mmCIF file with all atom_site columns, C-alpha atoms in Angstrom:
data_model
loop_
_atom_site.group_PDB
_atom_site.id
_atom_site.type_symbol
_atom_site.label_atom_id
_atom_site.label_alt_id
_atom_site.label_comp_id
_atom_site.label_asym_id
_atom_site.label_entity_id
_atom_site.label_seq_id
_atom_site.pdbx_PDB_ins_code
_atom_site.Cartn_x
_atom_site.Cartn_y
_atom_site.Cartn_z
_atom_site.occupancy
_atom_site.B_iso_or_equiv
_atom_site.pdbx_formal_charge
_atom_site.auth_seq_id
_atom_site.auth_comp_id
_atom_site.auth_asym_id
_atom_site.auth_atom_id
_atom_site.pdbx_PDB_model_num
ATOM 1   C CA . MET F 1 1   ? 0.277   -0.059 0.006   1.00 96.00 ? 1   MET F CA 1
ATOM 2   C CA . ARG F 1 2   ? 1.675   3.698  -0.821  1.00 98.00 ? 2   ARG F CA 1
ATOM 3   C CA . VAL F 1 3   ? 0.596   6.999  1.071   1.00 98.00 ? 3   VAL F CA 1
ATOM 4   C CA . VAL F 1 4   ? 0.980   10.068 0.227   1.00 98.00 ? 4   VAL F CA 1
ATOM 5   C CA . ILE F 1 5   ? 0.902   12.498 3.274   1.00 98.00 ? 5   ILE F CA 1
ATOM 6   C CA . CYS F 1 6   ? 0.391   16.330 2.489   1.00 97.00 ? 6   CYS F CA 1
ATOM 7   C CA . GLY F 1 7   ? 2.542   18.504 5.137   1.00 96.00 ? 7   GLY F CA 1
ATOM 8   C CA . GLY F 1 8   ? 4.398   15.466 6.443   1.00 96.00 ? 8   GLY F CA 1
ATOM 9   C CA . ASN F 1 9   ? 7.430   16.912 7.404   1.00 95.00 ? 9   ASN F CA 1
ATOM 10  C CA . GLY F 1 10  ? 6.523   18.051 11.036  1.00 95.00 ? 10  GLY F CA 1
ATOM 11  C CA . LYS F 1 11  ? 6.924   15.891 13.480  1.00 97.00 ? 11  LYS F CA 1
ATOM 12  C CA . THR F 1 12  ? 3.042   14.301 13.070  1.00 98.00 ? 12  THR F CA 1
ATOM 13  C CA . GLY F 1 13  ? 3.524   13.765 9.595   1.00 98.00 ? 13  GLY F CA 1
ATOM 14  C CA . ARG F 1 14  ? 6.800   11.545 10.285  1.00 98.00 ? 14  ARG F CA 1
ATOM 15  C CA . ALA F 1 15  ? 4.841   10.062 13.865  1.00 98.00 ? 15  ALA F CA 1
ATOM 16  C CA . VAL F 1 16  ? 2.470   9.086  11.107  1.00 98.00 ? 16  VAL F CA 1
ATOM 17  C CA . ALA F 1 17  ? 4.929   7.693  8.024   1.00 98.00 ? 17  ALA F CA 1
ATOM 18  C CA . ALA F 1 18  ? 6.895   5.026  11.015  1.00 98.00 ? 18  ALA F CA 1
ATOM 19  C CA . ALA F 1 19  ? 3.401   3.813  11.327  1.00 98.00 ? 19  ALA F CA 1
ATOM 20  C CA . LEU F 1 20  ? 2.622   3.197  8.135   1.00 98.00 ? 20  LEU F CA 1
ATOM 21  C CA . ARG F 1 21  ? 5.827   1.961  7.943   1.00 98.00 ? 21  ARG F CA 1
ATOM 22  C CA . ALA F 1 22  ? 5.381   -0.016 10.512  1.00 98.00 ? 22  ALA F CA 1
ATOM 23  C CA . ARG F 1 23  ? 3.061   -2.076 8.766   1.00 97.00 ? 23  ARG F CA 1
ATOM 24  C CA . GLY F 1 24  ? 4.412   -3.003 5.905   1.00 97.00 ? 24  GLY F CA 1
ATOM 25  C CA . ALA F 1 25  ? 2.707   0.592  3.526   1.00 98.00 ? 25  ALA F CA 1
ATOM 26  C CA . THR F 1 26  ? 4.847   2.880  1.962   1.00 98.00 ? 26  THR F CA 1
ATOM 27  C CA . ALA F 1 27  ? 4.492   6.620  3.110   1.00 98.00 ? 27  ALA F CA 1
ATOM 28  C CA . VAL F 1 28  ? 5.513   9.370  0.651   1.00 97.00 ? 28  VAL F CA 1
ATOM 29  C CA . PRO F 1 29  ? 5.469   12.530 2.982   1.00 97.00 ? 29  PRO F CA 1
ATOM 30  C CA . LEU F 1 30  ? 5.231   15.685 0.879   1.00 96.00 ? 30  LEU F CA 1
ATOM 31  C CA . GLY F 1 31  ? 6.057   19.080 1.801   1.00 92.00 ? 31  GLY F CA 1
ATOM 32  C CA . ARG F 1 32  ? 2.598   21.981 1.958   1.00 82.00 ? 32  ARG F CA 1
ATOM 33  C CA . ALA F 1 33  ? 4.191   23.914 -0.994  1.00 81.00 ? 33  ALA F CA 1
ATOM 34  C CA . ASP F 1 34  ? 4.973   20.254 -3.455  1.00 87.00 ? 34  ASP F CA 1
ATOM 35  C CA . ALA F 1 35  ? 2.481   19.508 -6.230  1.00 91.00 ? 35  ALA F CA 1
ATOM 36  C CA . VAL F 1 36  ? 0.010   17.025 -5.047  1.00 95.00 ? 36  VAL F CA 1
ATOM 37  C CA . ALA F 1 37  ? -0.956  14.745 -8.297  1.00 94.00 ? 37  ALA F CA 1
ATOM 38  C CA . GLY F 1 38  ? 2.081   13.675 -10.323 1.00 94.00 ? 38  GLY F CA 1
ATOM 39  C CA . ALA F 1 39  ? 3.628   12.401 -5.896  1.00 95.00 ? 39  ALA F CA 1
ATOM 40  C CA . ALA F 1 40  ? 0.524   10.699 -5.544  1.00 96.00 ? 40  ALA F CA 1
ATOM 41  C CA . ALA F 1 41  ? -0.612  9.088  -8.877  1.00 95.00 ? 41  ALA F CA 1
ATOM 42  C CA . GLY F 1 42  ? -0.568  5.714  -8.260  1.00 95.00 ? 42  GLY F CA 1
ATOM 43  C CA . ALA F 1 43  ? -0.994  5.992  -4.535  1.00 97.00 ? 43  ALA F CA 1
ATOM 44  C CA . ASP F 1 44  ? -3.533  4.154  -2.169  1.00 97.00 ? 44  ASP F CA 1
ATOM 45  C CA . ALA F 1 45  ? -4.421  6.657  -0.401  1.00 98.00 ? 45  ALA F CA 1
ATOM 46  C CA . ALA F 1 46  ? -3.541  10.339 1.324   1.00 98.00 ? 46  ALA F CA 1
ATOM 47  C CA . TYR F 1 47  ? -3.146  12.148 5.121   1.00 98.00 ? 47  TYR F CA 1
ATOM 48  C CA . LEU F 1 48  ? -3.575  15.917 4.721   1.00 98.00 ? 48  LEU F CA 1
ATOM 49  C CA . ILE F 1 49  ? -1.918  17.975 7.470   1.00 98.00 ? 49  ILE F CA 1
ATOM 50  C CA . ALA F 1 50  ? -2.494  21.444 7.624   1.00 96.00 ? 50  ALA F CA 1
ATOM 51  C CA . PRO F 1 51  ? 0.194   23.803 8.847   1.00 90.00 ? 51  PRO F CA 1
ATOM 52  C CA . ASN F 1 52  ? -0.463  25.308 12.581  1.00 87.00 ? 52  ASN F CA 1
ATOM 53  C CA . LEU F 1 53  ? -2.124  28.355 12.519  1.00 89.00 ? 53  LEU F CA 1
ATOM 54  C CA . HIS F 1 54  ? -2.379  28.414 8.931   1.00 92.00 ? 54  HIS F CA 1
ATOM 55  C CA . PRO F 1 55  ? -3.884  31.566 7.383   1.00 91.00 ? 55  PRO F CA 1
ATOM 56  C CA . ASP F 1 56  ? -6.388  29.806 5.709   1.00 95.00 ? 56  ASP F CA 1
ATOM 57  C CA . GLU F 1 57  ? -6.231  26.170 5.741   1.00 96.00 ? 57  GLU F CA 1
ATOM 58  C CA . PRO F 1 58  ? -9.465  25.279 3.917   1.00 97.00 ? 58  PRO F CA 1
ATOM 59  C CA . ALA F 1 59  ? -8.054  26.836 0.566   1.00 97.00 ? 59  ALA F CA 1
ATOM 60  C CA . LEU F 1 60  ? -5.342  24.800 1.009   1.00 96.00 ? 60  LEU F CA 1
ATOM 61  C CA . VAL F 1 61  ? -6.999  21.044 1.825   1.00 97.00 ? 61  VAL F CA 1
ATOM 62  C CA . ALA F 1 62  ? -9.453  21.670 -1.147  1.00 97.00 ? 62  ALA F CA 1
ATOM 63  C CA . GLY F 1 63  ? -5.715  22.467 -2.904  1.00 97.00 ? 63  GLY F CA 1
ATOM 64  C CA . TRP F 1 64  ? -4.503  19.465 -1.817  1.00 97.00 ? 64  TRP F CA 1
ATOM 65  C CA . LEU F 1 65  ? -7.922  17.373 -2.499  1.00 98.00 ? 65  LEU F CA 1
ATOM 66  C CA . ASP F 1 66  ? -8.154  18.926 -6.282  1.00 97.00 ? 66  ASP F CA 1
ATOM 67  C CA . GLY F 1 67  ? -4.529  17.497 -7.084  1.00 97.00 ? 67  GLY F CA 1
ATOM 68  C CA . LEU F 1 68  ? -5.457  14.070 -4.928  1.00 97.00 ? 68  LEU F CA 1
ATOM 69  C CA . ARG F 1 69  ? -8.793  13.753 -7.474  1.00 97.00 ? 69  ARG F CA 1
ATOM 70  C CA . THR F 1 70  ? -6.717  14.311 -10.346 1.00 96.00 ? 70  THR F CA 1
ATOM 71  C CA . ALA F 1 71  ? -4.252  11.668 -9.530  1.00 97.00 ? 71  ALA F CA 1
ATOM 72  C CA . GLY F 1 72  ? -6.899  9.073  -9.243  1.00 97.00 ? 72  GLY F CA 1
ATOM 73  C CA . VAL F 1 73  ? -6.532  8.948  -5.013  1.00 97.00 ? 73  VAL F CA 1
ATOM 74  C CA . THR F 1 74  ? -9.904  7.872  -3.488  1.00 96.00 ? 74  THR F CA 1
ATOM 75  C CA . ARG F 1 75  ? -9.264  7.179  -0.274  1.00 98.00 ? 75  ARG F CA 1
ATOM 76  C CA . VAL F 1 76  ? -8.167  10.500 2.264   1.00 98.00 ? 76  VAL F CA 1
ATOM 77  C CA . GLY F 1 77  ? -7.420  11.360 6.322   1.00 98.00 ? 77  GLY F CA 1
ATOM 78  C CA . TYR F 1 78  ? -7.647  14.478 8.069   1.00 98.00 ? 78  TYR F CA 1
ATOM 79  C CA . HIS F 1 79  ? -6.128  15.571 10.901  1.00 98.00 ? 79  HIS F CA 1
ATOM 80  C CA . SER F 1 80  ? -7.803  17.898 12.597  1.00 98.00 ? 80  SER F CA 1
ATOM 81  C CA . VAL F 1 81  ? -7.948  18.803 16.190  1.00 98.00 ? 81  VAL F CA 1
ATOM 82  C CA . ALA F 1 82  ? -10.381 18.281 19.163  1.00 98.00 ? 82  ALA F CA 1
ATOM 83  C CA . ALA F 1 83  ? -13.095 20.353 19.855  1.00 97.00 ? 83  ALA F CA 1
ATOM 84  C CA . PRO F 1 84  ? -13.239 22.518 15.885  1.00 97.00 ? 84  PRO F CA 1
ATOM 85  C CA . TYR F 1 85  ? -16.306 24.288 16.010  1.00 96.00 ? 85  TYR F CA 1
ATOM 86  C CA . ALA F 1 86  ? -14.867 26.578 19.325  1.00 96.00 ? 86  ALA F CA 1
ATOM 87  C CA . PRO F 1 87  ? -16.371 30.612 18.166  1.00 94.00 ? 87  PRO F CA 1
ATOM 88  C CA . ASP F 1 88  ? -14.256 31.354 21.182  1.00 95.00 ? 88  ASP F CA 1
ATOM 89  C CA . MET F 1 89  ? -10.109 29.631 19.392  1.00 95.00 ? 89  MET F CA 1
ATOM 90  C CA . PRO F 1 90  ? -11.005 31.385 15.432  1.00 91.00 ? 90  PRO F CA 1
ATOM 91  C CA . HIS F 1 91  ? -7.802  29.182 14.377  1.00 92.00 ? 91  HIS F CA 1
ATOM 92  C CA . HIS F 1 92  ? -9.942  25.734 15.488  1.00 96.00 ? 92  HIS F CA 1
ATOM 93  C CA . LEU F 1 93  ? -12.614 27.845 13.500  1.00 95.00 ? 93  LEU F CA 1
ATOM 94  C CA . GLY F 1 94  ? -10.108 27.086 10.808  1.00 95.00 ? 94  GLY F CA 1
ATOM 95  C CA . LYS F 1 95  ? -10.518 23.435 11.507  1.00 97.00 ? 95  LYS F CA 1
ATOM 96  C CA . ALA F 1 96  ? -13.934 23.586 10.808  1.00 97.00 ? 96  ALA F CA 1
ATOM 97  C CA . ARG F 1 97  ? -14.798 24.810 7.827   1.00 97.00 ? 97  ARG F CA 1
ATOM 98  C CA . THR F 1 98  ? -11.759 22.686 6.284   1.00 98.00 ? 98  THR F CA 1
ATOM 99  C CA . GLU F 1 99  ? -13.455 19.672 7.885   1.00 98.00 ? 99  GLU F CA 1
ATOM 100 C CA . ASP F 1 100 ? -16.458 20.489 5.826   1.00 98.00 ? 100 ASP F CA 1
ATOM 101 C CA . VAL F 1 101 ? -14.566 21.402 2.388   1.00 98.00 ? 101 VAL F CA 1
ATOM 102 C CA . VAL F 1 102 ? -13.029 17.613 2.609   1.00 98.00 ? 102 VAL F CA 1
ATOM 103 C CA . ARG F 1 103 ? -16.766 15.439 3.875   1.00 98.00 ? 103 ARG F CA 1
ATOM 104 C CA . ARG F 1 104 ? -17.685 17.572 0.138   1.00 98.00 ? 104 ARG F CA 1
ATOM 105 C CA . SER F 1 105 ? -14.360 16.331 -1.705  1.00 98.00 ? 105 SER F CA 1
ATOM 106 C CA . GLY F 1 106 ? -16.316 13.269 -3.215  1.00 97.00 ? 106 GLY F CA 1
ATOM 107 C CA . LEU F 1 107 ? -13.735 11.160 -1.705  1.00 98.00 ? 107 LEU F CA 1
ATOM 108 C CA . ARG F 1 108 ? -14.047 8.693  1.488   1.00 98.00 ? 108 ARG F CA 1
ATOM 109 C CA . TRP F 1 109 ? -12.764 10.583 3.995   1.00 98.00 ? 109 TRP F CA 1
ATOM 110 C CA . THR F 1 110 ? -12.782 10.033 7.799   1.00 98.00 ? 110 THR F CA 1
ATOM 111 C CA . VAL F 1 111 ? -11.004 12.583 9.804   1.00 98.00 ? 111 VAL F CA 1
ATOM 112 C CA . LEU F 1 112 ? -8.920  12.626 13.080  1.00 98.00 ? 112 LEU F CA 1
ATOM 113 C CA . GLN F 1 113 ? -9.415  15.197 15.683  1.00 98.00 ? 113 GLN F CA 1
ATOM 114 C CA . PRO F 1 114 ? -6.892  14.762 18.599  1.00 98.00 ? 114 PRO F CA 1
ATOM 115 C CA . GLY F 1 115 ? -6.270  16.610 21.743  1.00 98.00 ? 115 GLY F CA 1
ATOM 116 C CA . ALA F 1 116 ? -3.156  18.456 22.508  1.00 97.00 ? 116 ALA F CA 1
ATOM 117 C CA . TYR F 1 117 ? 0.123   16.276 21.814  1.00 97.00 ? 117 TYR F CA 1
ATOM 118 C CA . LEU F 1 118 ? 1.548   15.252 25.574  1.00 97.00 ? 118 LEU F CA 1
ATOM 119 C CA . GLN F 1 119 ? 5.610   15.313 24.049  1.00 96.00 ? 119 GLN F CA 1
ATOM 120 C CA . ASN F 1 120 ? 4.229   19.677 24.114  1.00 95.00 ? 120 ASN F CA 1
ATOM 121 C CA . LEU F 1 121 ? 4.974   19.406 26.951  1.00 96.00 ? 121 LEU F CA 1
ATOM 122 C CA . ASP F 1 122 ? 8.639   19.527 29.050  1.00 96.00 ? 122 ASP F CA 1
ATOM 123 C CA . LEU F 1 123 ? 8.273   17.685 32.243  1.00 97.00 ? 123 LEU F CA 1
ATOM 124 C CA . THR F 1 124 ? 11.874  17.867 32.456  1.00 97.00 ? 124 THR F CA 1
ATOM 125 C CA . GLY F 1 125 ? 12.005  20.121 35.202  1.00 97.00 ? 125 GLY F CA 1
ATOM 126 C CA . PRO F 1 126 ? 9.515   22.992 36.553  1.00 97.00 ? 126 PRO F CA 1
ATOM 127 C CA . VAL F 1 127 ? 6.304   23.538 33.684  1.00 97.00 ? 127 VAL F CA 1
ATOM 128 C CA . ARG F 1 128 ? 5.362   26.752 33.184  1.00 97.00 ? 128 ARG F CA 1
ATOM 129 C CA . VAL F 1 129 ? 2.000   27.657 31.153  1.00 97.00 ? 129 VAL F CA 1
ATOM 130 C CA . PRO F 1 130 ? 0.037   30.593 29.452  1.00 96.00 ? 130 PRO F CA 1
ATOM 131 C CA . TYR F 1 131 ? -3.333  28.789 31.502  1.00 97.00 ? 131 TYR F CA 1
ATOM 132 C CA . ASP F 1 132 ? -4.519  27.309 34.399  1.00 97.00 ? 132 ASP F CA 1
ATOM 133 C CA . VAL F 1 133 ? -2.303  24.653 35.355  1.00 98.00 ? 133 VAL F CA 1
ATOM 134 C CA . HIS F 1 134 ? -5.200  22.494 36.783  1.00 98.00 ? 134 HIS F CA 1
ATOM 135 C CA . ALA F 1 135 ? -7.515  23.061 33.398  1.00 98.00 ? 135 ALA F CA 1
ATOM 136 C CA . VAL F 1 136 ? -8.416  19.690 32.456  1.00 98.00 ? 136 VAL F CA 1
ATOM 137 C CA . PHE F 1 137 ? -6.978  17.750 28.856  1.00 98.00 ? 137 PHE F CA 1
ATOM 138 C CA . GLY F 1 138 ? -6.875  15.130 26.270  1.00 98.00 ? 138 GLY F CA 1
ATOM 139 C CA . PHE F 1 139 ? -3.203  14.149 26.211  1.00 98.00 ? 139 PHE F CA 1
ATOM 140 C CA . ALA F 1 140 ? -2.779  12.173 23.658  1.00 98.00 ? 140 ALA F CA 1
ATOM 141 C CA . ASP F 1 141 ? 0.337   10.846 22.984  1.00 98.00 ? 141 ASP F CA 1
ATOM 142 C CA . LEU F 1 142 ? 2.042   11.802 19.270  1.00 98.00 ? 142 LEU F CA 1
ATOM 143 C CA . ASP F 1 143 ? 2.815   7.708  18.265  1.00 98.00 ? 143 ASP F CA 1
ATOM 144 C CA . GLU F 1 144 ? -0.245  6.583  19.254  1.00 98.00 ? 144 GLU F CA 1
ATOM 145 C CA . VAL F 1 145 ? -1.837  9.175  17.333  1.00 98.00 ? 145 VAL F CA 1
ATOM 146 C CA . GLY F 1 146 ? 0.635   8.034  14.354  1.00 98.00 ? 146 GLY F CA 1
ATOM 147 C CA . ALA F 1 147 ? -1.286  4.310  15.114  1.00 98.00 ? 147 ALA F CA 1
ATOM 148 C CA . ALA F 1 148 ? -4.649  5.930  14.527  1.00 98.00 ? 148 ALA F CA 1
ATOM 149 C CA . ALA F 1 149 ? -3.983  7.157  11.224  1.00 98.00 ? 149 ALA F CA 1
ATOM 150 C CA . ALA F 1 150 ? -1.797  4.862  10.278  1.00 98.00 ? 150 ALA F CA 1
ATOM 151 C CA . THR F 1 151 ? -4.763  2.233  10.944  1.00 98.00 ? 151 THR F CA 1
ATOM 152 C CA . VAL F 1 152 ? -7.897  4.342  9.502   1.00 98.00 ? 152 VAL F CA 1
ATOM 153 C CA . LEU F 1 153 ? -6.045  4.802  6.105   1.00 97.00 ? 153 LEU F CA 1
ATOM 154 C CA . THR F 1 154 ? -5.063  0.908  6.348   1.00 97.00 ? 154 THR F CA 1
ATOM 155 C CA . GLU F 1 155 ? -7.867  -0.901 7.317   1.00 97.00 ? 155 GLU F CA 1
ATOM 156 C CA . PRO F 1 156 ? -11.559 -1.121 5.769   1.00 96.00 ? 156 PRO F CA 1
ATOM 157 C CA . GLY F 1 157 ? -14.748 0.163  8.134   1.00 97.00 ? 157 GLY F CA 1
ATOM 158 C CA . HIS F 1 158 ? -12.950 4.147  8.842   1.00 98.00 ? 158 HIS F CA 1
ATOM 159 C CA . ASP F 1 159 ? -15.051 5.801  5.825   1.00 98.00 ? 159 ASP F CA 1
ATOM 160 C CA . GLY F 1 160 ? -17.126 8.609  7.085   1.00 98.00 ? 160 GLY F CA 1
ATOM 161 C CA . ALA F 1 161 ? -15.866 8.206  10.075  1.00 98.00 ? 161 ALA F CA 1
ATOM 162 C CA . THR F 1 162 ? -14.838 11.442 13.082  1.00 98.00 ? 162 THR F CA 1
ATOM 163 C CA . TYR F 1 163 ? -13.009 10.327 15.657  1.00 98.00 ? 163 TYR F CA 1
ATOM 164 C CA . GLU F 1 164 ? -11.633 12.229 18.690  1.00 98.00 ? 164 GLU F CA 1
ATOM 165 C CA . LEU F 1 165 ? -8.378  10.326 19.971  1.00 98.00 ? 165 LEU F CA 1
ATOM 166 C CA . ALA F 1 166 ? -7.067  11.202 23.292  1.00 98.00 ? 166 ALA F CA 1
ATOM 167 C CA . SER F 1 167 ? -4.673  8.973  25.252  1.00 97.00 ? 167 SER F CA 1
ATOM 168 C CA . ARG F 1 168 ? -5.609  10.128 28.779  1.00 97.00 ? 168 ARG F CA 1
ATOM 169 C CA . THR F 1 169 ? -7.341  12.569 30.652  1.00 98.00 ? 169 THR F CA 1
ATOM 170 C CA . ALA F 1 170 ? -5.095  14.979 32.760  1.00 98.00 ? 170 ALA F CA 1
ATOM 171 C CA . THR F 1 171 ? -4.137  18.334 34.465  1.00 98.00 ? 171 THR F CA 1
ATOM 172 C CA . VAL F 1 172 ? -0.684  19.922 33.976  1.00 98.00 ? 172 VAL F CA 1
ATOM 173 C CA . ALA F 1 173 ? -0.237  19.820 37.545  1.00 98.00 ? 173 ALA F CA 1
ATOM 174 C CA . GLU F 1 174 ? -0.878  16.637 37.145  1.00 98.00 ? 174 GLU F CA 1
ATOM 175 C CA . LEU F 1 175 ? 1.449   15.535 34.711  1.00 98.00 ? 175 LEU F CA 1
ATOM 176 C CA . ALA F 1 176 ? 3.440   17.110 36.416  1.00 98.00 ? 176 ALA F CA 1
ATOM 177 C CA . ALA F 1 177 ? 3.216   15.764 39.644  1.00 98.00 ? 177 ALA F CA 1
ATOM 178 C CA . GLU F 1 178 ? 3.860   12.600 38.063  1.00 97.00 ? 178 GLU F CA 1
ATOM 179 C CA . ALA F 1 179 ? 7.014   13.511 36.874  1.00 97.00 ? 179 ALA F CA 1
ATOM 180 C CA . GLY F 1 180 ? 8.469   15.169 40.484  1.00 98.00 ? 180 GLY F CA 1
ATOM 181 C CA . THR F 1 181 ? 8.318   18.430 39.264  1.00 98.00 ? 181 THR F CA 1
ATOM 182 C CA . THR F 1 182 ? 6.253   21.800 39.615  1.00 98.00 ? 182 THR F CA 1
ATOM 183 C CA . ALA F 1 183 ? 3.256   23.409 36.702  1.00 98.00 ? 183 ALA F CA 1
ATOM 184 C CA . GLU F 1 184 ? 2.604   27.398 37.554  1.00 97.00 ? 184 GLU F CA 1
ATOM 185 C CA . ARG F 1 185 ? 0.136   29.279 35.845  1.00 96.00 ? 185 ARG F CA 1
ATOM 186 C CA . VAL F 1 186 ? 2.192   32.258 33.814  1.00 94.00 ? 186 VAL F CA 1
ATOM 187 C CA . PRO F 1 187 ? 0.954   35.039 33.929  1.00 87.00 ? 187 PRO F CA 1
ATOM 188 C CA . GLY F 1 188 ? -0.772  36.750 31.004  1.00 79.00 ? 188 GLY F CA 1
ATOM 189 C CA . PRO F 1 189 ? -0.247  37.646 27.698  1.00 85.00 ? 189 PRO F CA 1
ATOM 190 C CA . SER F 1 190 ? 1.544   35.446 26.598  1.00 87.00 ? 190 SER F CA 1
ATOM 191 C CA . GLY F 1 191 ? 3.408   36.942 23.700  1.00 89.00 ? 191 GLY F CA 1
ATOM 192 C CA . LEU F 1 192 ? 2.260   35.238 21.313  1.00 90.00 ? 192 LEU F CA 1
ATOM 193 C CA . GLY F 1 193 ? -0.186  36.583 19.782  1.00 93.00 ? 193 GLY F CA 1
ATOM 194 C CA . PRO F 1 194 ? -4.183  37.615 19.582  1.00 94.00 ? 194 PRO F CA 1
ATOM 195 C CA . VAL F 1 195 ? -5.213  34.088 18.031  1.00 93.00 ? 195 VAL F CA 1
ATOM 196 C CA . LEU F 1 196 ? -3.010  31.772 20.972  1.00 94.00 ? 196 LEU F CA 1
ATOM 197 C CA . ASP F 1 197 ? -4.387  33.698 23.671  1.00 95.00 ? 197 ASP F CA 1
ATOM 198 C CA . ALA F 1 198 ? -7.454  33.557 22.589  1.00 95.00 ? 198 ALA F CA 1
ATOM 199 C CA . MET F 1 199 ? -6.895  30.055 22.763  1.00 96.00 ? 199 MET F CA 1
ATOM 200 C CA . PHE F 1 200 ? -5.694  30.006 26.361  1.00 96.00 ? 200 PHE F CA 1
ATOM 201 C CA . ALA F 1 201 ? -8.385  32.124 27.921  1.00 96.00 ? 201 ALA F CA 1
ATOM 202 C CA . TYR F 1 202 ? -10.375 29.333 25.948  1.00 97.00 ? 202 TYR F CA 1
ATOM 203 C CA . TYR F 1 203 ? -8.850  26.626 28.365  1.00 97.00 ? 203 TYR F CA 1
ATOM 204 C CA . ASP F 1 204 ? -8.594  28.944 30.862  1.00 96.00 ? 204 ASP F CA 1
ATOM 205 C CA . ARG F 1 205 ? -12.744 28.359 30.994  1.00 97.00 ? 205 ARG F CA 1
ATOM 206 C CA . HIS F 1 206 ? -13.520 25.447 29.900  1.00 97.00 ? 206 HIS F CA 1
ATOM 207 C CA . GLY F 1 207 ? -9.392  23.355 29.072  1.00 98.00 ? 207 GLY F CA 1
ATOM 208 C CA . LEU F 1 208 ? -9.978  20.520 26.498  1.00 98.00 ? 208 LEU F CA 1
ATOM 209 C CA . PRO F 1 209 ? -11.619 17.986 27.791  1.00 97.00 ? 209 PRO F CA 1
ATOM 210 C CA . VAL F 1 210 ? -11.087 14.509 25.098  1.00 97.00 ? 210 VAL F CA 1
ATOM 211 C CA . GLY F 1 211 ? -12.454 10.674 25.281  1.00 96.00 ? 211 GLY F CA 1
ATOM 212 C CA . THR F 1 212 ? -10.961 8.038  25.132  1.00 97.00 ? 212 THR F CA 1
ATOM 213 C CA . ARG F 1 213 ? -11.929 5.661  24.620  1.00 96.00 ? 213 ARG F CA 1
ATOM 214 C CA . PRO F 1 214 ? -12.052 6.168  20.608  1.00 97.00 ? 214 PRO F CA 1
ATOM 215 C CA . LEU F 1 215 ? -7.814  5.915  20.228  1.00 97.00 ? 215 LEU F CA 1
ATOM 216 C CA . ALA F 1 216 ? -8.097  3.428  23.119  1.00 97.00 ? 216 ALA F CA 1
ATOM 217 C CA . HIS F 1 217 ? -10.710 1.196  20.395  1.00 96.00 ? 217 HIS F CA 1
ATOM 218 C CA . LEU F 1 218 ? -8.285  1.777  17.583  1.00 97.00 ? 218 LEU F CA 1
ATOM 219 C CA . LEU F 1 219 ? -4.841  0.658  19.047  1.00 96.00 ? 219 LEU F CA 1
ATOM 220 C CA . GLY F 1 220 ? -7.163  -2.317 19.848  1.00 94.00 ? 220 GLY F CA 1
ATOM 221 C CA . LYS F 1 221 ? -5.978  -2.401 23.425  1.00 88.00 ? 221 LYS F CA 1
ATOM 222 C CA . ASP F 1 222 ? -8.252  -2.942 26.750  1.00 66.00 ? 222 ASP F CA 1
ATOM 223 C CA . HIS F 1 223 ? -10.253 1.147  27.488  1.00 52.00 ? 223 HIS F CA 1
ATOM 224 C CA . PRO F 1 224 ? -7.664  1.505  30.675  1.00 50.00 ? 224 PRO F CA 1
#
């Protein structure tokens, strides 16, 4: 099996490629500006990963889908985010609009909605984040997300499905305590811009809870 990974040169793309290769599939990572139609010729499926905070993700993914249709690819997975329709987080709304583009693409599709990556937290020392360290999150392990993507792309039964993905539920404070360190909130604004500050404010109010059963099922694990 041959799978094209559009936007596949980042950490998520590398995790998906590794999981595909572990299953005996051929992974073909493409940069976001690479021509899709030629590279995807003869591919069985594609996985779409837009860069974080892309200014027009629906248009980017629509272009990729055009190339995939030209190449004759009929199966696609889209890498979205947990809680895509959250008006208080503008960049999440870009994912929601892109999910709609994928669903109307005419291709067989599956949408994956991972929570925040566990690997984004550095637990080797005191953790300082610009949001409430006691907010509840559904955290996703990057390698497990890659394995889930490989599952839905290489096995039948996932057409038309949308899966939230989390490996565990926890707060930043709990993760830090498990690692033997501390966690504290850094007073804002974060200096990272209004879009991310809006996200951190949302985390303060609501966290980002994500169920763990879909990922456990996709990985063939007994639920903890």
